[in-house]
XYZ file of C-alpha atoms in Angstrom:
119
model
C 0.000 0.000 0.000
C 2.941 2.303 0.755
C 4.189 1.781 -2.809
C 0.825 2.838 -4.226
C 0.846 6.018 -2.123
C 4.372 6.830 -3.301
C 3.357 6.194 -6.908
C 0.233 8.357 -6.572
C 2.218 11.114 -4.874
C 4.818 11.031 -7.637
C 2.071 11.218 -10.223
C 0.450 14.107 -8.355
C 3.782 15.946 -8.195
C 4.330 15.355 -11.913
C 0.870 16.686 -12.783
C 1.513 19.702 -10.566
C 4.893 20.362 -12.187
C 3.217 20.168 -15.602
C 0.583 22.641 -14.383
C -2.163 20.043 -14.701
C -3.619 21.031 -11.352
C -6.864 19.085 -11.765
C -4.839 15.945 -12.513
C -2.754 16.615 -9.405
C -5.925 16.922 -7.330
C -7.238 13.592 -8.661
C -3.935 11.878 -7.838
C -3.426 13.450 -4.402
C -6.937 13.464 -2.944
C -7.068 9.687 -2.297
C -3.703 9.855 -0.506
C -4.888 12.676 1.745
C -8.102 10.788 2.493
C -6.094 7.674 3.388
C -3.362 9.470 5.373
C -4.966 12.682 6.658
C -2.017 13.536 8.935
C 0.454 13.754 6.029
C 1.052 17.514 5.995
C 3.341 17.479 2.944
C 0.851 15.748 0.674
C -2.010 17.895 1.957
C 0.044 21.031 1.289
C 0.692 19.967 -2.304
C -3.041 19.265 -2.669
C -3.873 22.714 -1.274
C -1.425 24.262 -3.750
C -3.093 22.386 -6.607
C -6.511 23.615 -5.482
C -5.163 27.178 -5.242
C -3.651 27.097 -8.725
C -6.824 25.596 -10.189
C -8.787 28.503 -8.638
C -10.659 26.125 -6.327
C -10.148 28.476 -3.431
C -12.615 27.104 -0.885
C -11.079 23.593 -0.930
C -7.619 25.181 -0.773
C -8.677 27.133 2.310
C -10.182 24.033 3.941
C -6.996 21.999 3.501
C -4.818 24.885 4.656
C -6.892 25.185 7.827
C -6.246 21.505 8.560
C -2.516 21.954 7.927
C -2.269 25.020 10.149
C -4.209 23.266 12.880
C -1.702 20.380 12.786
C 1.414 22.483 12.201
C 0.969 26.172 13.077
C 4.633 26.851 12.221
C 4.294 25.811 8.555
C 5.324 29.161 7.036
C 4.420 28.317 3.433
C 0.917 27.253 4.505
C 0.452 30.672 6.139
C 1.626 32.423 2.976
C -0.635 30.319 0.768
C -3.539 30.925 3.157
C -2.919 34.675 2.872
C -2.880 34.482 -0.913
C -6.016 32.334 -0.927
C -7.874 34.759 1.337
C -6.756 37.679 -0.825
C -8.141 35.976 -3.918
C -11.379 35.473 -1.986
C -11.436 39.249 -1.305
C -10.779 38.682 2.393
C -7.666 40.805 2.689
C -8.257 41.728 6.326
C -8.035 38.038 7.286
C -5.005 37.524 5.054
C -2.890 40.082 6.904
C -2.570 37.836 9.968
C -1.220 34.966 7.879
C 1.234 37.204 6.021
C 2.547 38.488 9.360
C 2.979 34.966 10.705
C 4.746 33.805 7.517
C 7.087 36.805 7.680
C 7.817 36.195 11.369
C 8.499 32.482 10.814
C 10.837 33.067 7.887
C 12.324 36.441 8.781
C 11.345 37.641 5.281
C 9.558 40.987 5.542
C 8.853 40.970 1.804
C 6.070 38.484 2.593
C 4.147 41.321 4.239
C 3.302 42.794 0.815
C -0.031 41.540 -0.468
C -0.146 39.777 -3.828
C -1.982 42.697 -5.384
C 0.966 44.941 -4.491
C 3.727 42.411 -5.137
C 5.327 41.463 -8.426
C 6.148 37.951 -7.145
C 4.095 35.165 -8.714
C 4.152 31.447 -7.954
């Protein structure tokens, strides 16, 4: 079963790298359902949801990640970006501040609408 998870994860990562975010979601969702405590896989799934503009599922998975690992800086940054895309900038500020504090990178304080950085 471990081999199947590794294969599915690899496939999900490949789809993500190829910018086939819906394919990545299809490959990663069963893994997350089977191993819900796997933060790394859930984070990749949340990223795929974000990039496919499925913002509510991205937010839901990010909330689970941050509940399990409140020091996951990238999850805070992605949550901020997700909330900004949902026009919830006031909520996003908190997550940008946490990401900046965790990484020591004050450039993360700039919202996506004011930043030239794209991911």
